[in-house]
Amino acid sequence: MKYVSENEFLLVKNKVIVNDKKNASDEINDYIVQRPNQLVLGVALPLHFYNLGNKNFETDFDIWKLENPGWYNFTTGVFSEKQARGVRNFKFKMHQWILNNGEPPVILDTKKASQTVKNLTQHYYNEGYFNAKADFDEHHLKNKKASIDYIVDTDKPNQLDSITTNIQSAVLDSIYEIHKSKSKIKEGDQFRLSSFVNEQNRLTNLFRNSGIYRFYKNAITFEVDTSSTDYKSDVVLLIDGNTGSVPFKVQKIQKVNIYTDYSFSNSGDNSIKDSINYKGFSFFAQEKLKYNPKYLLNSIFIEANDIYKDETRELTRKNIRGLQNFRTVDIKYEELDNDMLEASIYLSPLKKYSIGINTELTHSNIRQLGISGKLSFLDRNIFRGAELFKFSIQGSFLDSKDAAEKSKLLNAWEIGGDISLELPRFVFPVKFEKLIPKSMAPKTIFTLGTSLQKDIGLDKQIFTGIVDYTWESSKTKNHSFQLLNAQFIKNLNIESYFNIYKSEFNEIQYIANTYFNDTLTTDGAIGFIDTKIDANFEESNPSEYKIIRNIRNRYNIITEDVLVPLMAYTFTYNNSENYKDTDFSFFRSRVGASGNLTSLLAKNIDVNNKKTLFGIPIAQYVRVDLEYKKFWDVSEKTVLVFRSFLGVAVPYGNSKTIPFSRSYFIGGPNDLRAWKIYDLGPGSTKSGLEFNVGNLKFINSLEYRFNVINSINGALFVDAGNIWEISNASITASEAKFKGINSIKDIAIGTGFGLRYDLSFILLRLDLGFKTYEPYLSEGDKWFKNYNLAHSVFNFGISYPF
């Protein structure tokens, strides 16, 4: 109440009562002009922050100087007049910053309450309640606080009775009659102004996509009888027959011109130096014609002898922009003397070549510090078909805990390069025009890449080749078919395995010491397993035998060089309108199969009875990933988000296990945030291993996001999930296996809160996760055993976790 004066009241509550019942609709809040101060978890935090500032700092400071001349003279004497003023200015700016970023108290204003009454009355009138009445009551509470009740009596709503038309154009009337069954206003419906607006929009789109180029929205009006006493209204739909003195009519396109290098500073017919006519389209260039007409027409849907349509105009604009070859796309129509149209498409190209430089600082629990750089080169229209050729090289210096020189900062490095070619069409021996027409923006992307690591894990060398076909079947549906996503993974530092996976070596060392009185080195661990862990040891020590064989099996998986020739299809549904949308659904499914065709073609078999290509074992498995996200716009600046992910990978044929790089892990800043990456699972095991993986993953997250102050947002979250093994291998621990509905008890739960700072171009995120339910602990200790700061996990991230 710091800045609430004696004769003022702090508004703390609004209540809308409609027909003697409290209104529960959030929509009504949009019509309330004055709302109480924003609450964060029930507390007016922005107001409290505002009250920390001093609005009268300058006056108070001057009074302090007059009342305390001794202190002021002492301050200026110890420091200086200039320094004292500097301190004063700093304090002043600090108070101003607090006031600007906080929220001032909302003082009850009866004028704004009266405006709210008008808004509510108008809203219900627009919903068909023509006799609606509204008023408000003030309630003065203790401590200079107040609330307002808005009381609305709607009476009965009016319904639409007869609907007649008065269309002053035979052409428009015939089009209307064909499509009138899709009308947004129907007899017997409640009167709603929004229905009339929707019908006006529907008819405008209908006529403008039926060849009526001159048609405009305001040619449609409605006459509604609102004076009847029986709560029924007659409606007359009125549509003009002309614009000015020119009647509406269906108009066709006679000619299409395409200016491929248009410049506003050098326009005019005299600037054209090159031109060609291809399939009835006229192509012009101010310099040399650099685009192949055959391929550029794949993105153009305006054609001669077709009727005018807004749809083809927008589809052309969208697809040309999608080529990423042109800075601007301008489409204009000119009416000819014979009422035909001439369409002109003006394209202003981007620069053919561009170079980009990126640098990054990275941090994770595996790589404490990383500095990376990337140099990229882009060539547009390399083969005159609006293609995009990209080449990039990147390198990183990392602080790796696996490196030999651990004391040295940035003791590991990684280097790689990629080449990609994106073509705005399908490149395939079989034609797909009927199944996937050019309106779906088909693309083919070829990618080749390689990377090499030093002192990072087992120092992998990776070669990648991808052939990807993408298309958009609608505004909300995207598809990707990877005919090939081949990856060859070669390990260059296998001898360092037990230096990296120390927990596994410690297990072997303990068993060697206990049962054989042997002292091992990391170099002799595998030899010890192969020579001494035999059937006799299994018979006398079955548990220890299983531990050792599991380590040996894991060693084989991680150190094996492998070829992964994957074929995959991805479907994505996303009905968000734009990046600011906070009320939408998202679904993605991906089905991939590795090694099917390659295994059929491969003839060579290695000592482990595995088919190989170029001496490399072929990974054969099927993997299915399903992800669903739902966003709810709860209220202003408040969003509830749910995310669910289910993934399963099943080896078969040539493989008994999934390659380590294609297995599932859990934990980290975008996953189960109460555990570090790789720390949890599989199942209810507590292996203590550095990298835990499985071939089944299930996770759900619920996050409540809210605004704290200005660009600072908060979040409360619950994450629940785990990974499991679904193989039937006898050496796999029972606790790690998925056992159907019984495995629900293995789902770990983490809860926490976070802060996000929105810089508009990037969002910085800090989340704190607490272990709430730990499935690997003994009965009675699973819940809240380590629910404290000492066992919490800090996660720093860029952008939202999902």
Short mmCIF file of C-alpha atoms in Angstrom, two decimals, residues 103-420:
data_model
loop_
_atom_site.label_atom_id
_atom_site.label_comp_id
_atom_site.label_asym_id
_atom_site.label_seq_id
_atom_site.Cartn_x
_atom_site.Cartn_y
_atom_site.Cartn_z
CA GLU A 103 4.04 -2.87 -11.57
CA PRO A 104 2.47 0.21 -9.95
CA PRO A 105 -0.60 -0.29 -7.75
CA VAL A 106 -3.90 -0.50 -9.63
CA ILE A 107 -6.02 2.28 -8.12
CA LEU A 108 -9.78 1.84 -8.41
CA ASP A 109 -11.12 4.08 -11.21
CA THR A 110 -14.91 4.34 -11.57
CA LYS A 111 -14.59 5.74 -15.11
CA LYS A 112 -12.84 2.57 -16.17
CA ALA A 113 -15.50 0.52 -14.39
CA SER A 114 -18.18 2.39 -16.38
CA GLN A 115 -16.29 1.63 -19.60
CA THR A 116 -16.21 -2.04 -18.62
CA VAL A 117 -19.99 -1.96 -18.21
CA LYS A 118 -20.30 -0.59 -21.75
CA ASN A 119 -17.93 -3.28 -23.04
CA LEU A 120 -19.92 -6.07 -21.37
CA THR A 121 -23.22 -4.71 -22.66
CA GLN A 122 -21.83 -4.51 -26.20
CA HIS A 123 -20.34 -8.01 -25.96
CA TYR A 124 -23.65 -9.61 -25.01
CA TYR A 125 -25.46 -7.54 -27.63
CA ASN A 126 -23.05 -8.96 -30.21
CA GLU A 127 -23.94 -12.43 -28.91
CA GLY A 128 -27.65 -11.84 -29.60
CA TYR A 129 -28.77 -10.59 -26.19
CA PHE A 130 -30.34 -7.38 -27.45
CA ASN A 131 -31.96 -6.57 -24.07
CA ALA A 132 -28.83 -7.14 -21.97
CA LYS A 133 -28.21 -4.75 -19.07
CA ALA A 134 -25.04 -4.35 -16.98
CA ASP A 135 -23.93 -2.35 -13.93
CA PHE A 136 -21.23 -2.49 -11.27
CA ASP A 137 -20.98 -2.38 -7.46
CA GLU A 138 -17.95 -1.17 -5.52
CA HIS A 139 -16.96 -2.88 -2.28
CA HIS A 140 -14.54 -1.00 -0.04
CA LEU A 141 -12.53 -3.44 2.07
CA LYS A 142 -10.08 -3.08 4.93
CA ASN A 143 -6.69 -1.41 4.54
CA LYS A 144 -7.70 0.81 1.60
CA LYS A 145 -8.51 -2.15 -0.64
CA ALA A 146 -11.54 -2.57 -2.90
CA SER A 147 -13.27 -5.06 -5.19
CA ILE A 148 -15.82 -4.62 -7.98
CA ASP A 149 -18.76 -6.81 -8.92
CA TYR A 150 -19.97 -6.47 -12.51
CA ILE A 151 -23.60 -7.57 -12.68
CA VAL A 152 -25.07 -8.61 -16.04
CA ASP A 153 -28.67 -9.56 -16.84
CA THR A 154 -28.72 -10.94 -20.38
CA ASP A 155 -32.42 -11.75 -20.89
CA LYS A 156 -33.11 -14.30 -23.69
CA PRO A 157 -30.95 -14.43 -26.85
CA ASN A 158 -32.38 -13.74 -30.29
CA GLN A 159 -32.39 -16.50 -32.88
CA LEU A 160 -32.12 -16.22 -36.64
CA ASP A 161 -35.49 -16.69 -38.32
CA SER A 162 -35.78 -16.35 -42.09
CA ILE A 163 -32.61 -15.78 -44.16
CA THR A 164 -33.11 -14.22 -47.57
CA THR A 165 -30.69 -12.88 -50.15
CA ASN A 166 -30.57 -9.84 -52.39
CA ILE A 167 -27.59 -10.46 -54.71
CA GLN A 168 -27.46 -7.91 -57.50
CA SER A 169 -25.24 -9.99 -59.78
CA ALA A 170 -26.29 -13.13 -61.63
CA VAL A 171 -22.69 -14.38 -61.61
CA LEU A 172 -22.30 -13.94 -57.85
CA ASP A 173 -25.74 -15.38 -57.22
CA SER A 174 -24.95 -18.57 -59.14
CA ILE A 175 -21.67 -19.03 -57.24
CA TYR A 176 -23.46 -18.38 -53.93
CA GLU A 177 -26.18 -20.95 -54.66
CA ILE A 178 -23.63 -23.68 -55.39
CA HIS A 179 -21.89 -23.15 -52.05
CA LYS A 180 -24.67 -21.88 -49.76
CA SER A 181 -24.78 -25.16 -47.80
CA LYS A 182 -21.46 -24.08 -46.22
CA SER A 183 -22.96 -20.83 -44.90
CA LYS A 184 -21.90 -19.72 -41.40
CA ILE A 185 -25.41 -18.37 -40.65
CA LYS A 186 -28.36 -20.75 -40.56
CA GLU A 187 -32.01 -20.51 -39.54
CA GLY A 188 -32.51 -21.39 -35.88
CA ASP A 189 -28.96 -20.44 -34.85
CA GLN A 190 -28.41 -17.92 -32.08
CA PHE A 191 -27.54 -14.47 -33.36
CA ARG A 192 -23.80 -13.93 -33.09
CA LEU A 193 -21.97 -11.07 -34.72
CA SER A 194 -18.94 -13.33 -35.21
CA SER A 195 -21.03 -15.64 -37.41
CA PHE A 196 -21.82 -12.75 -39.75
CA VAL A 197 -18.15 -11.73 -39.88
CA ASN A 198 -17.20 -15.35 -40.66
CA GLU A 199 -19.83 -15.51 -43.41
CA GLN A 200 -18.57 -12.25 -44.90
CA ASN A 201 -15.02 -13.66 -44.93
CA ARG A 202 -16.20 -16.97 -46.40
CA LEU A 203 -18.04 -15.29 -49.25
CA THR A 204 -15.17 -12.91 -49.97
CA ASN A 205 -12.75 -15.84 -50.22
CA LEU A 206 -15.26 -17.81 -52.29
CA PHE A 207 -15.80 -15.07 -54.88
CA ARG A 208 -12.13 -14.07 -55.11
CA ASN A 209 -11.17 -17.70 -55.64
CA SER A 210 -13.88 -18.13 -58.28
CA GLY A 211 -12.42 -15.60 -60.69
CA ILE A 212 -14.05 -12.38 -59.36
CA TYR A 213 -10.85 -10.32 -59.31
CA ARG A 214 -12.60 -7.00 -58.60
CA PHE A 215 -14.61 -8.27 -55.63
CA TYR A 216 -14.10 -6.54 -52.28
CA LYS A 217 -15.24 -7.40 -48.76
CA ASN A 218 -17.45 -4.36 -48.14
CA ALA A 219 -19.69 -5.35 -51.05
CA ILE A 220 -21.32 -7.75 -48.55
CA THR A 221 -23.70 -6.35 -45.92
CA PHE A 222 -26.47 -7.75 -43.72
CA GLU A 223 -29.80 -6.33 -42.60
CA VAL A 224 -30.97 -7.81 -39.30
CA ASP A 225 -34.28 -7.04 -37.60
CA THR A 226 -33.40 -6.44 -33.92
CA SER A 227 -36.72 -4.87 -32.94
CA SER A 228 -38.90 -7.98 -32.78
CA THR A 229 -40.42 -8.91 -29.41
CA ASP A 230 -40.48 -12.68 -29.98
CA TYR A 231 -36.68 -13.00 -29.83
CA LYS A 232 -36.47 -13.89 -33.52
CA SER A 233 -34.65 -11.90 -36.17
CA ASP A 234 -35.05 -11.92 -39.94
CA VAL A 235 -31.84 -11.59 -41.95
CA VAL A 236 -31.28 -10.24 -45.44
CA LEU A 237 -27.93 -10.85 -47.14
CA LEU A 238 -27.08 -7.97 -49.49
CA ILE A 239 -24.33 -8.20 -52.13
CA ASP A 240 -23.58 -5.40 -54.58
CA GLY A 241 -23.43 -6.24 -58.26
CA ASN A 242 -20.57 -3.97 -59.21
CA THR A 243 -17.68 -1.88 -58.03
CA GLY A 244 -18.30 1.71 -59.01
CA SER A 245 -20.03 1.32 -62.37
CA VAL A 246 -18.09 -1.81 -63.39
CA PRO A 247 -20.01 -5.08 -62.86
CA PHE A 248 -18.45 -8.05 -61.16
CA LYS A 249 -17.53 -10.85 -63.55
CA VAL A 250 -15.27 -13.88 -63.81
CA GLN A 251 -11.88 -12.83 -65.18
CA LYS A 252 -9.19 -15.04 -66.64
CA ILE A 253 -5.45 -14.62 -66.91
CA GLN A 254 -4.22 -13.97 -70.42
CA LYS A 255 -0.49 -13.67 -69.83
CA VAL A 256 2.06 -14.36 -67.09
CA ASN A 257 5.33 -12.39 -66.91
CA ILE A 258 8.20 -13.35 -64.61
CA TYR A 259 10.99 -10.85 -63.90
CA THR A 260 13.78 -12.95 -62.39
CA ASP A 261 16.17 -10.17 -61.31
CA TYR A 262 13.91 -7.19 -60.77
CA SER A 263 15.39 -4.04 -59.26
CA PHE A 264 13.25 -1.07 -58.22
CA SER A 265 16.09 1.29 -59.07
CA ASN A 266 16.43 -0.08 -62.59
CA SER A 267 12.88 -0.83 -63.73
CA GLY A 268 11.16 -0.22 -67.02
CA ASP A 269 10.98 -2.01 -70.36
CA ASN A 270 14.29 -0.52 -71.54
CA SER A 271 16.12 -2.34 -68.73
CA ILE A 272 15.30 -5.82 -70.10
CA LYS A 273 18.34 -7.41 -71.74
CA ASP A 274 17.36 -11.09 -71.86
CA SER A 275 14.02 -12.86 -72.27
CA ILE A 276 12.52 -16.20 -73.23
CA ASN A 277 9.06 -17.68 -73.68
CA TYR A 278 8.64 -21.12 -72.14
CA LYS A 279 5.34 -23.03 -72.16
CA GLY A 280 3.38 -19.79 -72.47
CA PHE A 281 5.25 -17.99 -69.68
CA SER A 282 7.38 -14.92 -70.45
CA PHE A 283 10.66 -14.71 -68.55
CA PHE A 284 12.59 -11.42 -68.39
CA ALA A 285 15.95 -10.43 -66.93
CA GLN A 286 17.69 -7.08 -66.56
CA GLU A 287 20.97 -8.95 -66.95
CA LYS A 288 21.43 -12.49 -68.21
CA LEU A 289 18.59 -14.93 -67.45
CA LYS A 290 20.12 -17.05 -64.65
CA TYR A 291 17.19 -19.30 -63.70
CA ASN A 292 16.07 -22.32 -65.71
CA PRO A 293 12.37 -21.65 -66.53
CA LYS A 294 11.55 -25.35 -66.31
CA TYR A 295 12.54 -25.53 -62.64
CA LEU A 296 11.35 -22.07 -61.59
CA LEU A 297 7.85 -22.96 -62.82
CA ASN A 298 7.71 -25.66 -60.12
CA SER A 299 7.03 -22.83 -57.67
CA ILE A 300 4.59 -20.85 -59.84
CA PHE A 301 0.86 -21.68 -59.86
CA ILE A 302 -0.53 -18.74 -61.82
CA GLU A 303 -1.17 -19.93 -65.38
CA ALA A 304 -2.60 -18.46 -68.57
CA ASN A 305 -6.28 -19.26 -69.31
CA ASP A 306 -6.95 -20.03 -65.62
CA ILE A 307 -9.46 -17.93 -63.71
CA TYR A 308 -8.09 -15.51 -61.12
CA LYS A 309 -7.65 -16.97 -57.61
CA ASP A 310 -6.25 -15.46 -54.43
CA GLU A 311 -5.16 -18.99 -53.51
CA THR A 312 -2.79 -19.43 -56.46
CA ARG A 313 -1.37 -15.96 -55.85
CA GLU A 314 -0.55 -16.74 -52.20
CA LEU A 315 0.66 -20.27 -53.01
CA THR A 316 3.04 -18.85 -55.59
CA ARG A 317 4.35 -16.24 -53.16
CA LYS A 318 4.82 -18.85 -50.39
CA ASN A 319 6.64 -21.39 -52.56
CA ILE A 320 8.96 -18.85 -54.18
CA ARG A 321 9.92 -17.54 -50.75
CA GLY A 322 10.59 -21.13 -49.72
CA LEU A 323 13.31 -21.33 -52.38
CA GLN A 324 15.45 -18.97 -50.24
CA ASN A 325 16.77 -17.43 -53.46
CA PHE A 326 14.81 -14.17 -53.51
CA ARG A 327 14.74 -11.20 -51.16
CA THR A 328 11.28 -9.99 -52.26
CA VAL A 329 8.38 -11.50 -54.19
CA ASP A 330 5.84 -9.05 -55.60
CA ILE A 331 2.85 -10.24 -57.67
CA LYS A 332 0.72 -7.69 -59.51
CA TYR A 333 -2.24 -7.93 -61.87
CA GLU A 334 -3.23 -5.52 -64.61
CA GLU A 335 -6.66 -5.45 -66.23
CA LEU A 336 -6.57 -5.50 -70.04
CA ASP A 337 -9.06 -3.97 -72.45
CA ASN A 338 -10.79 -7.34 -73.02
CA ASP A 339 -11.36 -7.82 -69.25
CA MET A 340 -8.56 -10.38 -69.14
CA LEU A 341 -5.69 -10.09 -66.62
CA GLU A 342 -1.97 -9.86 -67.07
CA ALA A 343 -0.02 -11.24 -64.10
CA SER A 344 3.51 -10.01 -63.41
CA ILE A 345 5.78 -11.68 -60.87
CA TYR A 346 8.70 -9.48 -59.76
CA LEU A 347 11.56 -11.38 -58.10
CA SER A 348 14.51 -9.62 -56.44
CA PRO A 349 17.33 -12.15 -55.93
CA LEU A 350 19.48 -12.49 -52.86
CA LYS A 351 23.24 -12.44 -53.32
CA LYS A 352 24.45 -15.59 -55.02
CA TYR A 353 27.23 -16.24 -52.52
CA SER A 354 27.29 -15.75 -48.78
CA ILE A 355 29.71 -16.67 -46.01
CA GLY A 356 28.84 -17.16 -42.35
CA ILE A 357 30.98 -17.43 -39.24
CA ASN A 358 29.63 -18.86 -35.98
CA THR A 359 31.27 -19.29 -32.60
CA GLU A 360 29.90 -21.02 -29.52
CA LEU A 361 30.70 -21.59 -25.87
CA THR A 362 29.31 -24.88 -24.52
CA HIS A 363 29.07 -26.53 -21.11
CA SER A 364 27.71 -29.88 -19.93
CA ASN A 365 28.38 -32.43 -17.20
CA ILE A 366 30.39 -34.45 -19.76
CA ARG A 367 32.25 -31.59 -21.42
CA GLN A 368 32.95 -28.92 -18.85
CA LEU A 369 33.94 -26.26 -21.36
CA GLY A 370 33.96 -26.04 -25.11
CA ILE A 371 34.87 -23.40 -27.67
CA SER A 372 33.77 -24.06 -31.23
CA GLY A 373 33.82 -22.26 -34.53
CA LYS A 374 32.07 -22.83 -37.83
CA LEU A 375 32.74 -21.41 -41.26
CA SER A 376 29.93 -21.89 -43.79
CA PHE A 377 29.61 -21.10 -47.47
CA LEU A 378 26.34 -20.84 -49.43
CA ASP A 379 25.90 -20.84 -53.20
CA ARG A 380 22.38 -20.09 -54.45
CA ASN A 381 21.11 -21.29 -57.82
CA ILE A 382 24.24 -23.35 -58.46
CA PHE A 383 22.64 -25.35 -61.33
CA ARG A 384 20.18 -22.61 -62.43
CA GLY A 385 17.27 -24.37 -60.72
CA ALA A 386 17.11 -22.32 -57.48
CA GLU A 387 19.18 -24.94 -55.66
CA LEU A 388 21.07 -24.28 -52.42
CA PHE A 389 24.60 -25.62 -52.12
CA LYS A 390 26.07 -25.44 -48.63
CA PHE A 391 29.56 -26.25 -47.42
CA SER A 392 30.76 -25.89 -43.87
CA ILE A 393 33.72 -26.82 -41.71
CA GLN A 394 33.66 -26.70 -37.94
CA GLY A 395 36.11 -27.29 -35.16
CA SER A 396 35.97 -27.42 -31.37
CA PHE A 397 38.39 -27.33 -28.48
CA LEU A 398 36.96 -28.99 -25.38
CA ASP A 399 37.79 -29.57 -21.75
CA SER A 400 37.27 -33.34 -21.69
CA LYS A 401 37.54 -35.51 -18.61
CA ASP A 402 38.55 -38.40 -20.90
CA ALA A 403 41.75 -36.74 -22.18
CA ALA A 404 45.19 -37.95 -21.25
CA GLU A 405 46.39 -34.45 -20.35
CA LYS A 406 43.65 -33.72 -17.82
CA SER A 407 45.43 -30.80 -16.25
CA LYS A 408 45.54 -28.95 -19.54
CA LEU A 409 42.65 -26.61 -20.33
CA LEU A 410 40.84 -27.45 -23.59
CA ASN A 411 42.63 -30.80 -23.78
CA ALA A 412 40.51 -32.34 -26.57
CA TRP A 413 39.40 -31.35 -30.02
CA GLU A 414 36.92 -32.22 -32.73
CA ILE A 415 36.84 -31.27 -36.40
CA GLY A 416 34.31 -31.93 -39.12
CA GLY A 417 32.81 -30.84 -42.40
CA ASP A 418 29.49 -31.05 -44.25
CA ILE A 419 28.34 -30.63 -47.83
CA SER A 420 24.66 -30.42 -48.73
#
